Short mmCIF file of C-alpha atoms and ligand atoms in Angstrom, two decimals:
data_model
loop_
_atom_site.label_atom_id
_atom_site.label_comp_id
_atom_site.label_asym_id
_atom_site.label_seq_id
_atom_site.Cartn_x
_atom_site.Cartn_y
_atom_site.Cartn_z
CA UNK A 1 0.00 0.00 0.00
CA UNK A 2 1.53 2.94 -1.13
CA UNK A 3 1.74 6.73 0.85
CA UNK A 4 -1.61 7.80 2.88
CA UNK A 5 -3.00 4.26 2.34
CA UNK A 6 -3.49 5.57 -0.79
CA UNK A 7 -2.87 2.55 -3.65
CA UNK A 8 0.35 3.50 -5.99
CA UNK A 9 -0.47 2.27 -9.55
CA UNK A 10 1.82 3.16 -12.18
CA UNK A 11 1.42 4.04 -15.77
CA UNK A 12 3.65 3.69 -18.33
CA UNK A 13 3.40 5.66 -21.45
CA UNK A 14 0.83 7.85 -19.99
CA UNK A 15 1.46 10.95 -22.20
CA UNK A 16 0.90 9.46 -25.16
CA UNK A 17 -2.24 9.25 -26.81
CA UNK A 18 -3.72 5.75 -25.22
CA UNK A 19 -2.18 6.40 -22.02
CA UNK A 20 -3.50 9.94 -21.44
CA UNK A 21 -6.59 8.69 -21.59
CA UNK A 22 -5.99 5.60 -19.32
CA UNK A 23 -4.28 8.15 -16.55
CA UNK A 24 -7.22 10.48 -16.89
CA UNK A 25 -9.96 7.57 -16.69
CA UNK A 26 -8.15 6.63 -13.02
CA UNK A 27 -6.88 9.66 -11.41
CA UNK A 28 -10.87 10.94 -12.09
CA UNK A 29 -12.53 7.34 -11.04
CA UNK A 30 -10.46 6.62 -8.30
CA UNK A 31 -9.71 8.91 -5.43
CA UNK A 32 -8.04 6.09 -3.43
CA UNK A 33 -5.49 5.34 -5.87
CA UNK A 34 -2.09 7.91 -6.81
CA UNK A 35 -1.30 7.59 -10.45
CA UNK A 36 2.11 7.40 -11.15
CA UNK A 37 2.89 8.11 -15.11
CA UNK A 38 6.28 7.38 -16.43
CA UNK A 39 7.06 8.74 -19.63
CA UNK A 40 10.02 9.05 -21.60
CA UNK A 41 7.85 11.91 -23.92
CA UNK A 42 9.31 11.13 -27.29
CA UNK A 43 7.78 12.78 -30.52
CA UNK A 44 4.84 10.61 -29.62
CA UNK A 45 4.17 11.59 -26.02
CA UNK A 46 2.69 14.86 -24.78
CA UNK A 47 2.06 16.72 -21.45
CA UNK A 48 -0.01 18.77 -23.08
CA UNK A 49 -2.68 15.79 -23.46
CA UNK A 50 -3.04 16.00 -19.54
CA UNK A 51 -2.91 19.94 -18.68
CA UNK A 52 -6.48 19.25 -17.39
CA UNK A 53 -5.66 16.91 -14.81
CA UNK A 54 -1.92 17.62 -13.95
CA UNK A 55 -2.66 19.88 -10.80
CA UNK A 56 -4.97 16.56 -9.23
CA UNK A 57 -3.50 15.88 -5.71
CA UNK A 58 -3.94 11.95 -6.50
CA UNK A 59 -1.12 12.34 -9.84
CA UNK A 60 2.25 12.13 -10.39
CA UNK A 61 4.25 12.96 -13.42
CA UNK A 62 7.81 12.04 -13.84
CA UNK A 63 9.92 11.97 -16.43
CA UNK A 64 11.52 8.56 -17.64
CA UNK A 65 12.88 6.27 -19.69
CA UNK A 66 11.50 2.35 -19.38
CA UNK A 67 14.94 1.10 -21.09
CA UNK A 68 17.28 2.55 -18.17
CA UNK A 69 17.61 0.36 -15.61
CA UNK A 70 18.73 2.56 -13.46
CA UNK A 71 15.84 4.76 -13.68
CA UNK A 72 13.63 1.92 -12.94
CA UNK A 73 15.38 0.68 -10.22
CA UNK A 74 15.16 4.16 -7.91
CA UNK A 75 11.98 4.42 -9.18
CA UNK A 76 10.58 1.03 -8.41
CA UNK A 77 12.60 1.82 -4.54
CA UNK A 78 11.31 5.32 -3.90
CA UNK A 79 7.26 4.25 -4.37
CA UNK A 80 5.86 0.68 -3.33
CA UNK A 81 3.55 -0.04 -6.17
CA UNK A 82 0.56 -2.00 -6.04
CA UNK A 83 0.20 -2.28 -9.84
CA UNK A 84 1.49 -1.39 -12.92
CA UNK A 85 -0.05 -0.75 -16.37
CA UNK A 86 2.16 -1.03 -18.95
CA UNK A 87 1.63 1.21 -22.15
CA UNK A 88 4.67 3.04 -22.80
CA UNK A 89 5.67 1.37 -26.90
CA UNK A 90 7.16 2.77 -30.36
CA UNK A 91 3.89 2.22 -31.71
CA UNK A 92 3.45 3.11 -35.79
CA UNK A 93 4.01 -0.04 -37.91
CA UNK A 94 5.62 2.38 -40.57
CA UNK A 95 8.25 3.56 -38.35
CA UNK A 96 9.38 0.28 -37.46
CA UNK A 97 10.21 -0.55 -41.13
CA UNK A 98 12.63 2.47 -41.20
CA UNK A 99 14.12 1.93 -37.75
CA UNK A 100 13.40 -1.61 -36.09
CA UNK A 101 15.68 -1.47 -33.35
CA UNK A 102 13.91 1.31 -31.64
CA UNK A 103 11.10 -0.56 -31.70
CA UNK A 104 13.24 -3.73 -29.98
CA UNK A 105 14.56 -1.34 -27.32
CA UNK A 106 11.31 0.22 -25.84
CA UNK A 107 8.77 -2.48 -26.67
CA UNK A 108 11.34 -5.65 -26.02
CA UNK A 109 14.28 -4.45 -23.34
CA UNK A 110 12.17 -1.58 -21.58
CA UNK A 111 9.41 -4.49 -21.08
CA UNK A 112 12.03 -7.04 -19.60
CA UNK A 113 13.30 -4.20 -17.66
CA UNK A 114 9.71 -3.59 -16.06
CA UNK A 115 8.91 -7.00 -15.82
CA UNK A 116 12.28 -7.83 -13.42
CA UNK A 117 11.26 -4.92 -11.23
CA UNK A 118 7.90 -6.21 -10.80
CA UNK A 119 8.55 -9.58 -10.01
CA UNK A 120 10.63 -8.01 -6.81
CA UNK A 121 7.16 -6.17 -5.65
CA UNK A 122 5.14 -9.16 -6.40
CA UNK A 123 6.90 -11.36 -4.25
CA UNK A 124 6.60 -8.86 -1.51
CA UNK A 125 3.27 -7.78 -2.62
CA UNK A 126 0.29 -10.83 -3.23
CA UNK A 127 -2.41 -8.10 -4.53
CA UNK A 128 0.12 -6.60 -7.05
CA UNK A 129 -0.53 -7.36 -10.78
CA UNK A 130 1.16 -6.24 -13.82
CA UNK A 131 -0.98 -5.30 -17.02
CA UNK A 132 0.55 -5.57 -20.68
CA UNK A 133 -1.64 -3.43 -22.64
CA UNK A 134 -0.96 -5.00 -26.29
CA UNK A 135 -2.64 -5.23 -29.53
CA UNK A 136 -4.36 -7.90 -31.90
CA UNK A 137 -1.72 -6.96 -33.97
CA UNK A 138 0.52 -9.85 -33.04
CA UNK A 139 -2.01 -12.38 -34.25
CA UNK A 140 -1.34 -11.15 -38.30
CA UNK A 141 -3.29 -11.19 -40.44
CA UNK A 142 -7.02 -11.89 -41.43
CA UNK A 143 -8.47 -13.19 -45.01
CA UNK A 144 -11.43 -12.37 -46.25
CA UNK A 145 -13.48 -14.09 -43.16
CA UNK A 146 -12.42 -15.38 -39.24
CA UNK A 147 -11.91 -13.03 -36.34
CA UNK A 148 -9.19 -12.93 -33.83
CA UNK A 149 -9.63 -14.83 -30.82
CA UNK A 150 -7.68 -15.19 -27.91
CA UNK A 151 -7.00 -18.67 -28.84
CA UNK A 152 -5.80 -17.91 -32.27
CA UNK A 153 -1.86 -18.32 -32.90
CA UNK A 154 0.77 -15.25 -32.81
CA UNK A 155 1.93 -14.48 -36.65
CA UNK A 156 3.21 -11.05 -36.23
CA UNK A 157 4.02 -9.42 -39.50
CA UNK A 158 5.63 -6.18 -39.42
CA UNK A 159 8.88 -5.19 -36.52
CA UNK A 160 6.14 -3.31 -34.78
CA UNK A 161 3.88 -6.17 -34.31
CA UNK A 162 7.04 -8.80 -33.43
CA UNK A 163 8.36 -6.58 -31.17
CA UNK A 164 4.43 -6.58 -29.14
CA UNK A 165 4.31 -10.33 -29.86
CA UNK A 166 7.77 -10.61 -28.41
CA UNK A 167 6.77 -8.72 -24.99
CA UNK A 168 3.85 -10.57 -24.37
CA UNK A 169 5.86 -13.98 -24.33
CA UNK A 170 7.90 -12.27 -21.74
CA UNK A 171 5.04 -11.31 -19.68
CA UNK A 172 3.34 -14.67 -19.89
CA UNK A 173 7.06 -16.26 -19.16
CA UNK A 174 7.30 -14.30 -15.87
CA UNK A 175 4.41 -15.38 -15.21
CA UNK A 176 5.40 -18.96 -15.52
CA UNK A 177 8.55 -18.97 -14.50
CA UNK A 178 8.30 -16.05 -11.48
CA UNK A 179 4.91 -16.63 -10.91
CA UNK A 180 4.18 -13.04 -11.49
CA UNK A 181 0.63 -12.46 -11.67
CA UNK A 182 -0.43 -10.73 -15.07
CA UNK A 183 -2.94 -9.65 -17.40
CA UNK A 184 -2.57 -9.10 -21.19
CA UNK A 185 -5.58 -7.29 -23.57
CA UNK A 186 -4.62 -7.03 -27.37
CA UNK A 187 -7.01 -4.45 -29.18
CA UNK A 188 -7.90 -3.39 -32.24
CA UNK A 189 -7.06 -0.07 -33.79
CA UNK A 190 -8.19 3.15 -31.62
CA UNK A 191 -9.14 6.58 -32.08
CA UNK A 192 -10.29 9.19 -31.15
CA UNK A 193 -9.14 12.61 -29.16
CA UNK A 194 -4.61 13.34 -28.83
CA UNK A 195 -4.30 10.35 -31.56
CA UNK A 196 -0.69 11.54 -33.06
CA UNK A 197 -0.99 12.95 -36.74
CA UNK A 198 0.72 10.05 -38.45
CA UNK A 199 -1.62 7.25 -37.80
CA UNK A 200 -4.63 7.33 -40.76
CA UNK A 201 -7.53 9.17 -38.73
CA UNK A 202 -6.15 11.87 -37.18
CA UNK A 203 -3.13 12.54 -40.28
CA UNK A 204 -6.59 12.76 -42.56
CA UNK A 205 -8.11 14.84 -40.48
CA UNK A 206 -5.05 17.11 -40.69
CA UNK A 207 -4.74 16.75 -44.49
CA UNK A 208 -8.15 17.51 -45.08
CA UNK A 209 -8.03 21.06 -42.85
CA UNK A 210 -4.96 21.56 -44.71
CA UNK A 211 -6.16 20.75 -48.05
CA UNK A 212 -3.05 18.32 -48.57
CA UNK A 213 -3.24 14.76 -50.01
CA UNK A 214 -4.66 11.92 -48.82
CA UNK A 215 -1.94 8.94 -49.30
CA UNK A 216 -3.98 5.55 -49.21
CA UNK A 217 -1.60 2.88 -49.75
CA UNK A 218 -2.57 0.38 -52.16
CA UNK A 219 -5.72 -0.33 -53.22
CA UNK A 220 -7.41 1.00 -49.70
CA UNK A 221 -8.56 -2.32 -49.48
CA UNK A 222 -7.17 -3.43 -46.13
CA UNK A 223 -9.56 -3.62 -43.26
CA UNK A 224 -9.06 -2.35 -39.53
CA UNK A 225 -11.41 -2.88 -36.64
CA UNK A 226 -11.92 0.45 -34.94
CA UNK A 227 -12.40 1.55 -31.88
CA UNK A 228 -12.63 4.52 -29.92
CA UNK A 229 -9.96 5.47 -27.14
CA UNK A 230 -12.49 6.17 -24.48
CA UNK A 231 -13.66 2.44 -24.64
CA UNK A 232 -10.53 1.35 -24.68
CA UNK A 233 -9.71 2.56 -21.34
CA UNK A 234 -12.98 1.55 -19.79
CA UNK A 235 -12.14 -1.97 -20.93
CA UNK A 236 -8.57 -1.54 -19.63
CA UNK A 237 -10.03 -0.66 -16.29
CA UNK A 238 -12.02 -3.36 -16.23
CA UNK A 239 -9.42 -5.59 -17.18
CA UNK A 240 -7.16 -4.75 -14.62
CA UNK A 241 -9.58 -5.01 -11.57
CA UNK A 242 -11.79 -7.70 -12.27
CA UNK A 243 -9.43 -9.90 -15.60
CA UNK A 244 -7.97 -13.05 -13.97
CA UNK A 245 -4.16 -13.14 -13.77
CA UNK A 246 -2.79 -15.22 -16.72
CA UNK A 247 -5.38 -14.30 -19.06
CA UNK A 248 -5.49 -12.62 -22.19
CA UNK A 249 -8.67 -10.64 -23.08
CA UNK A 250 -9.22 -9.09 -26.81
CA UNK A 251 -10.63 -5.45 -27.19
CA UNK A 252 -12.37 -4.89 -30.61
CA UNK A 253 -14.83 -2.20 -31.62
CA UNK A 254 -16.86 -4.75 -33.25
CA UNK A 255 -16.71 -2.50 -36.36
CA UNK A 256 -14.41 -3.47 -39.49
CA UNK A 257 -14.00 -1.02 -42.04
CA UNK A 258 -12.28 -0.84 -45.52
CA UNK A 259 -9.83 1.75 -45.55
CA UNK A 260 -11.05 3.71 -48.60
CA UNK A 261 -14.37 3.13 -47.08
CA UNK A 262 -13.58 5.18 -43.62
CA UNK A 263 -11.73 7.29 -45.96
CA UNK A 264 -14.99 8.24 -47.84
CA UNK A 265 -16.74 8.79 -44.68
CA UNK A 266 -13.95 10.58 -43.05
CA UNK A 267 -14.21 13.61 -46.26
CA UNK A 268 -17.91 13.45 -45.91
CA UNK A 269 -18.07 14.43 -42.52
CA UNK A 270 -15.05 16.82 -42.68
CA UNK A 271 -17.40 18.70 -45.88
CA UNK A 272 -20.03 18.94 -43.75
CA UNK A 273 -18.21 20.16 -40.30
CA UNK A 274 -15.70 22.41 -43.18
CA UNK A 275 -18.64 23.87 -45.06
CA UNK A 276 -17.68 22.75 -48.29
CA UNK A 277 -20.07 21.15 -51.11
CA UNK A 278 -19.83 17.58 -50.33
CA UNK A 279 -17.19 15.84 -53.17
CA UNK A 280 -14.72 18.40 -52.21
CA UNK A 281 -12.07 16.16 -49.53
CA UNK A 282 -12.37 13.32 -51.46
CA UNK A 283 -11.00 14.78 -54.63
CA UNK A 284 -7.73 15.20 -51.89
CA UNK A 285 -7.10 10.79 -52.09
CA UNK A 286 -4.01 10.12 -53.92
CA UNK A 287 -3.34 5.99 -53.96
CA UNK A 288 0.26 5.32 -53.13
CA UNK A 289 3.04 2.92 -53.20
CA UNK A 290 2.01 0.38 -50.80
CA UNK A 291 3.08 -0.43 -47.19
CA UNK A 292 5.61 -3.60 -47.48
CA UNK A 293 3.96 -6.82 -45.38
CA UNK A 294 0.73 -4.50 -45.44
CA UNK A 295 -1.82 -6.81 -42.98
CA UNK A 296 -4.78 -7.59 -44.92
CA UNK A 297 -7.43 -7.41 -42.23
CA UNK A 298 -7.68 -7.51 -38.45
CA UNK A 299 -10.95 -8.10 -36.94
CA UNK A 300 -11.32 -8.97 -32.87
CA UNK A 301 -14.09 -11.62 -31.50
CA UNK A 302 -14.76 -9.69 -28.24
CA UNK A 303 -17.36 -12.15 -26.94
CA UNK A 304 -14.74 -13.30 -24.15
CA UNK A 305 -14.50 -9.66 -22.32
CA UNK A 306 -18.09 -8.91 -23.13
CA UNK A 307 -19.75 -11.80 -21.39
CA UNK A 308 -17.08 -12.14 -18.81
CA UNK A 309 -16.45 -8.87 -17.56
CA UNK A 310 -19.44 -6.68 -19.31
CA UNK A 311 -18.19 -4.39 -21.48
CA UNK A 312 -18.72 -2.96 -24.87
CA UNK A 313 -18.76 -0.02 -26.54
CA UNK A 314 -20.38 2.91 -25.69
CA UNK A 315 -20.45 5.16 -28.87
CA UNK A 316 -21.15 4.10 -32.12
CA UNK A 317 -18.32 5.10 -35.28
CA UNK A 318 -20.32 7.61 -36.24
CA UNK A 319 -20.36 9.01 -32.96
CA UNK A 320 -16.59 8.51 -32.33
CA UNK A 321 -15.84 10.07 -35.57
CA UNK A 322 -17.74 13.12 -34.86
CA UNK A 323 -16.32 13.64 -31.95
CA UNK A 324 -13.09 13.07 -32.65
CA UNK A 325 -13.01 16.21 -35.61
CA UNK A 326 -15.15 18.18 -33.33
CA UNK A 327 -12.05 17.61 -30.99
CA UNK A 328 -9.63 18.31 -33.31
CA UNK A 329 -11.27 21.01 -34.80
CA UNK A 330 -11.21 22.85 -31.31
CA UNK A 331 -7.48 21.75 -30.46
CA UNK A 332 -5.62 23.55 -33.43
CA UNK A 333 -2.78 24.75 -30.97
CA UNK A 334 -2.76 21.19 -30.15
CA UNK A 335 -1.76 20.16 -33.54
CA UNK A 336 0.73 22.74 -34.68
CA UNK A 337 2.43 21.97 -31.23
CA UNK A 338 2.58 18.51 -32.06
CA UNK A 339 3.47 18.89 -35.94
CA UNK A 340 6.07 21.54 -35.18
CA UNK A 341 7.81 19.98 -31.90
CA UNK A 342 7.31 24.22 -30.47
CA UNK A 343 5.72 21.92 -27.21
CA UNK A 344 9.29 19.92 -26.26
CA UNK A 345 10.72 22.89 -25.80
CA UNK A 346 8.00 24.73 -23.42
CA UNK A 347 7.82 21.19 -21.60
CA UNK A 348 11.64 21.21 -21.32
CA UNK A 349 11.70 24.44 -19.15
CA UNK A 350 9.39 22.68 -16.87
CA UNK A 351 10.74 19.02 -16.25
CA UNK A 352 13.97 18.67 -17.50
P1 NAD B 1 1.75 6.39 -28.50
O1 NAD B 1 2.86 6.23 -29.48
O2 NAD B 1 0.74 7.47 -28.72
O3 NAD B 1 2.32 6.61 -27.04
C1 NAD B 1 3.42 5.90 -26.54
C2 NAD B 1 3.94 6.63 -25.31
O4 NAD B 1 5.07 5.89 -24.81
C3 NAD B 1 4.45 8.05 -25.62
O5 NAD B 1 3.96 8.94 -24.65
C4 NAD B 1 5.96 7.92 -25.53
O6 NAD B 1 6.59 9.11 -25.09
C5 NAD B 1 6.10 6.80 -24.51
N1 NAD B 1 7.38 6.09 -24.67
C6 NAD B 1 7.95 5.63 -25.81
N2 NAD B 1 9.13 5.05 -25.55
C7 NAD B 1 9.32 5.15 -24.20
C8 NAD B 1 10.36 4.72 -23.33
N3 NAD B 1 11.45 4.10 -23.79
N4 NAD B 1 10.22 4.95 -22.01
C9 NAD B 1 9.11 5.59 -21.53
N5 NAD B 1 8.12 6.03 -22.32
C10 NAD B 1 8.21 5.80 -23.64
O7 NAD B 1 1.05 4.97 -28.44
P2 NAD B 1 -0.48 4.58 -28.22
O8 NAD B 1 -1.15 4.53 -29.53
O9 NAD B 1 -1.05 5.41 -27.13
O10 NAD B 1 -0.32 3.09 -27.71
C11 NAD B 1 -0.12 2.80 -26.32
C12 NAD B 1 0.02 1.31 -26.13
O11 NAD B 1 -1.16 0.64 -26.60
C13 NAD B 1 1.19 0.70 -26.91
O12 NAD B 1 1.79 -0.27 -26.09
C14 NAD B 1 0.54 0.08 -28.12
O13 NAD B 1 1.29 -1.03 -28.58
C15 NAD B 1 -0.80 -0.35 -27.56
N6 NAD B 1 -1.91 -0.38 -28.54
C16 NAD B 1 -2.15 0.67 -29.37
C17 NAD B 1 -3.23 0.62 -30.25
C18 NAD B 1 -3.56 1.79 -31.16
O14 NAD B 1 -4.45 1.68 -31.99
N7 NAD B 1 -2.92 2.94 -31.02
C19 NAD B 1 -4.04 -0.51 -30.29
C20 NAD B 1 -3.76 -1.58 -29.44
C21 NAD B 1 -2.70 -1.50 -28.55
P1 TYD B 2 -2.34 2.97 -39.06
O1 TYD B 2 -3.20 4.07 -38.55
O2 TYD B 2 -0.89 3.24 -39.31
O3 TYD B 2 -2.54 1.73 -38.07
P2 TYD B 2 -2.05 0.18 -38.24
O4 TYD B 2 -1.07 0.10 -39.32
O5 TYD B 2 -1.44 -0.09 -36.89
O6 TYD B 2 -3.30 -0.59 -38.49
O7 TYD B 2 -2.96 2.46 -40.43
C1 TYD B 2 -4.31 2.02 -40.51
C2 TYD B 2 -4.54 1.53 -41.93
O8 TYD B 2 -4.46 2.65 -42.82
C3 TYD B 2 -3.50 0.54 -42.42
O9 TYD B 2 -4.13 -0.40 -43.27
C4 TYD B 2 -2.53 1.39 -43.22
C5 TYD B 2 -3.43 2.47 -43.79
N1 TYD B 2 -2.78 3.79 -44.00
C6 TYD B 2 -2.89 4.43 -45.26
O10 TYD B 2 -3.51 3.90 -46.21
N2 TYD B 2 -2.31 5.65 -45.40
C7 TYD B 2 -1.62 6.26 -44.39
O11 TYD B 2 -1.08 7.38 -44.60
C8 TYD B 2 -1.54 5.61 -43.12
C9 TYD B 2 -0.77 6.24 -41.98
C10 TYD B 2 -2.15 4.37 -42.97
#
């Protein structure tokens, strides 16, 4: 039990765009818990996304890199944690064709280096648990028909995906071999509100204000199962209170969509919230070279977390999307601060 009998749960990754939304959900639901976030805030990770809830008496922010051990280890000795939940990743498949390693480092290394801190709370510890947030990434890819189950076999395709696949065998080997008790949830694609401009919704989104291209690669036929970031860390919460240790629960929007297909959608609504005759965005999609190993489809069977713990989601797409360019729309400093790096530097004066 961690300071004021208050329970210490850690977050990794929280400034980034899952994990701000994770650290928010707890340090508002839970008064009896201090959220600790660890984050290393690279390109993709942003203080910015918590400037609402930074002055809450019940969070902690400090700045830090999962891959140095030694970081972890005065961490992990200062604060007596009673859980940790483990988002902090590289996480955009197309970076990790261009630079793999990094994707090793963070996603492999910092995960080990987590993982043998954890195991020396847990055997002090019998309520602590340790939470790989993951996605369905790792299982490949989809044909034409089938959904992911928790069953189905690991075939990661791209460095990003191995590297997730890779960390989850480490979690479920601590788990065997140190007994540590864990969760795991792999999930589907998110979106929704602080989603990073490179990833397709929110780089659209951009494109379209901007009046720049819209790069589909290929054909647009590949299909992603969407969900929105909200859900995702309701299901995360309920995962990590009421999942049972060694199990794996999969997170899916139940809600597949063609690329060019949310693509068309994506212009439509952006006409209407823009002003413009509706036609105009989509003359903006320009079909490009495609992304090597693309994945075909992903598509998550969520039955096991809805009937077991109760949850699905609580906004339809059309919902999410709309709220999502309503957000954006209204966070324009939030953008160029993100596209232009101007926020490191402010951030720098502060915690550096
Ligand atoms: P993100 O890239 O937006 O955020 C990652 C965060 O991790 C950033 O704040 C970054 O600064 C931090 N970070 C990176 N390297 C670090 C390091 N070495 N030490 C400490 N912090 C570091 O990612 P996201 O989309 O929010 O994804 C969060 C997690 O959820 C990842 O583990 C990802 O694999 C998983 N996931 C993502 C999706 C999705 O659709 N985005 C779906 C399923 C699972
Ligand atoms: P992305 O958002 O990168 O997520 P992931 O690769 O993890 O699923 O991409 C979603 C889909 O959109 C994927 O099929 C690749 C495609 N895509 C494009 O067609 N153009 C783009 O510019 C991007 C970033 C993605």
């Amino acid at each position: 039990m961690g300071k004021g009998n208050k329970k210490n749960i850690l977050v990794t990754g929280g400034a980034g765009f899952i994990g701000s939304h994770v650290v928010r959900h707890f340090v508002q639901n839970y008064q009896d818990y201090h959220v600790y976030n660890i984050d290393a805030l690279t390109y993709a990770g942003n203080l910015e996304n918590l400037k609402d809830i930074e002055d809450q008496t019940n969070y902690t922010f400090i700045k830090g890199d999962i891959t140095e051990d030694d970081f972890l280890t005065k961490l992990f000795s200062e604060n007596e944690f009673d859980g940790v939940i483990h988002l902090a990743a590289e996480s955009h498949v197309d970076r990790s064709i261009s630079d793999p390693l990094s994707f090793v480092k963070t996603n492999v290394l910092g995960t080990v280096n987590l993982l043998n801190q954890s195991v020396k709370i847990a055997n002090k510890n019998p309520d602590f648990r340790f939470y790989h947030v993951s996605t369905d990434e790792v299982y490949g890819a989809l044909g034409n028909s089938g959904l992911f189950t928790e069953s189905t076999p690991y075939s990661p395709n791209s460095p990003y995906s191995a590297s997730k696949a890779s960390s989850d065998h480490f979690v479920r080997a601590y788990g065997e071999t140190y007994g540590l008790p864990f969760v795991i949830s792999n999930c589907s694609n998110n979106y929704g509100p602080n989603h990073f401009p490179e990833k397709l919704i929110p780089l659209f989104i951009n494109n379209i204000i901007q009046n720049k291209a819209l790069p589909v690669y290929g054909d647009g036929n590949y299909t992603r199962d969407w969900l929105y970031v909200k859900d995702h860390a309701k299901a995360i919460d309920l995962v990590f209170h009421r999942g049972t240790n060694g199990e794996t629960y999969n997170i899916g929007g139940f809600n597949e969509w063609k690329n060019i297909d949310l693509v068309m959608l994506l212009c439509k609504l952006m006409d209407k919230k823009l002003g413009r005759t509706e036609g105009v965005s989509e003359e903006l999609i320009t079909f490009v070279k495609d992304r090597p190993g693309h994945d075909l489809r992903y598509a998550i069977d969520a039955s096991k977390i809805n009937t077991q713990l109760g949850w699905e989601p609580s906004v339809t797409f059309e919902q999410g999307l709309e709220l999502t360019i309503d957000w954006y729309f209204d966070n324009q400093e939030w953008l160029n601060h993100v596209t232009s790096g101007d926020y490191k530097e402010y951030y720098k004066k502060q915690y550096l």
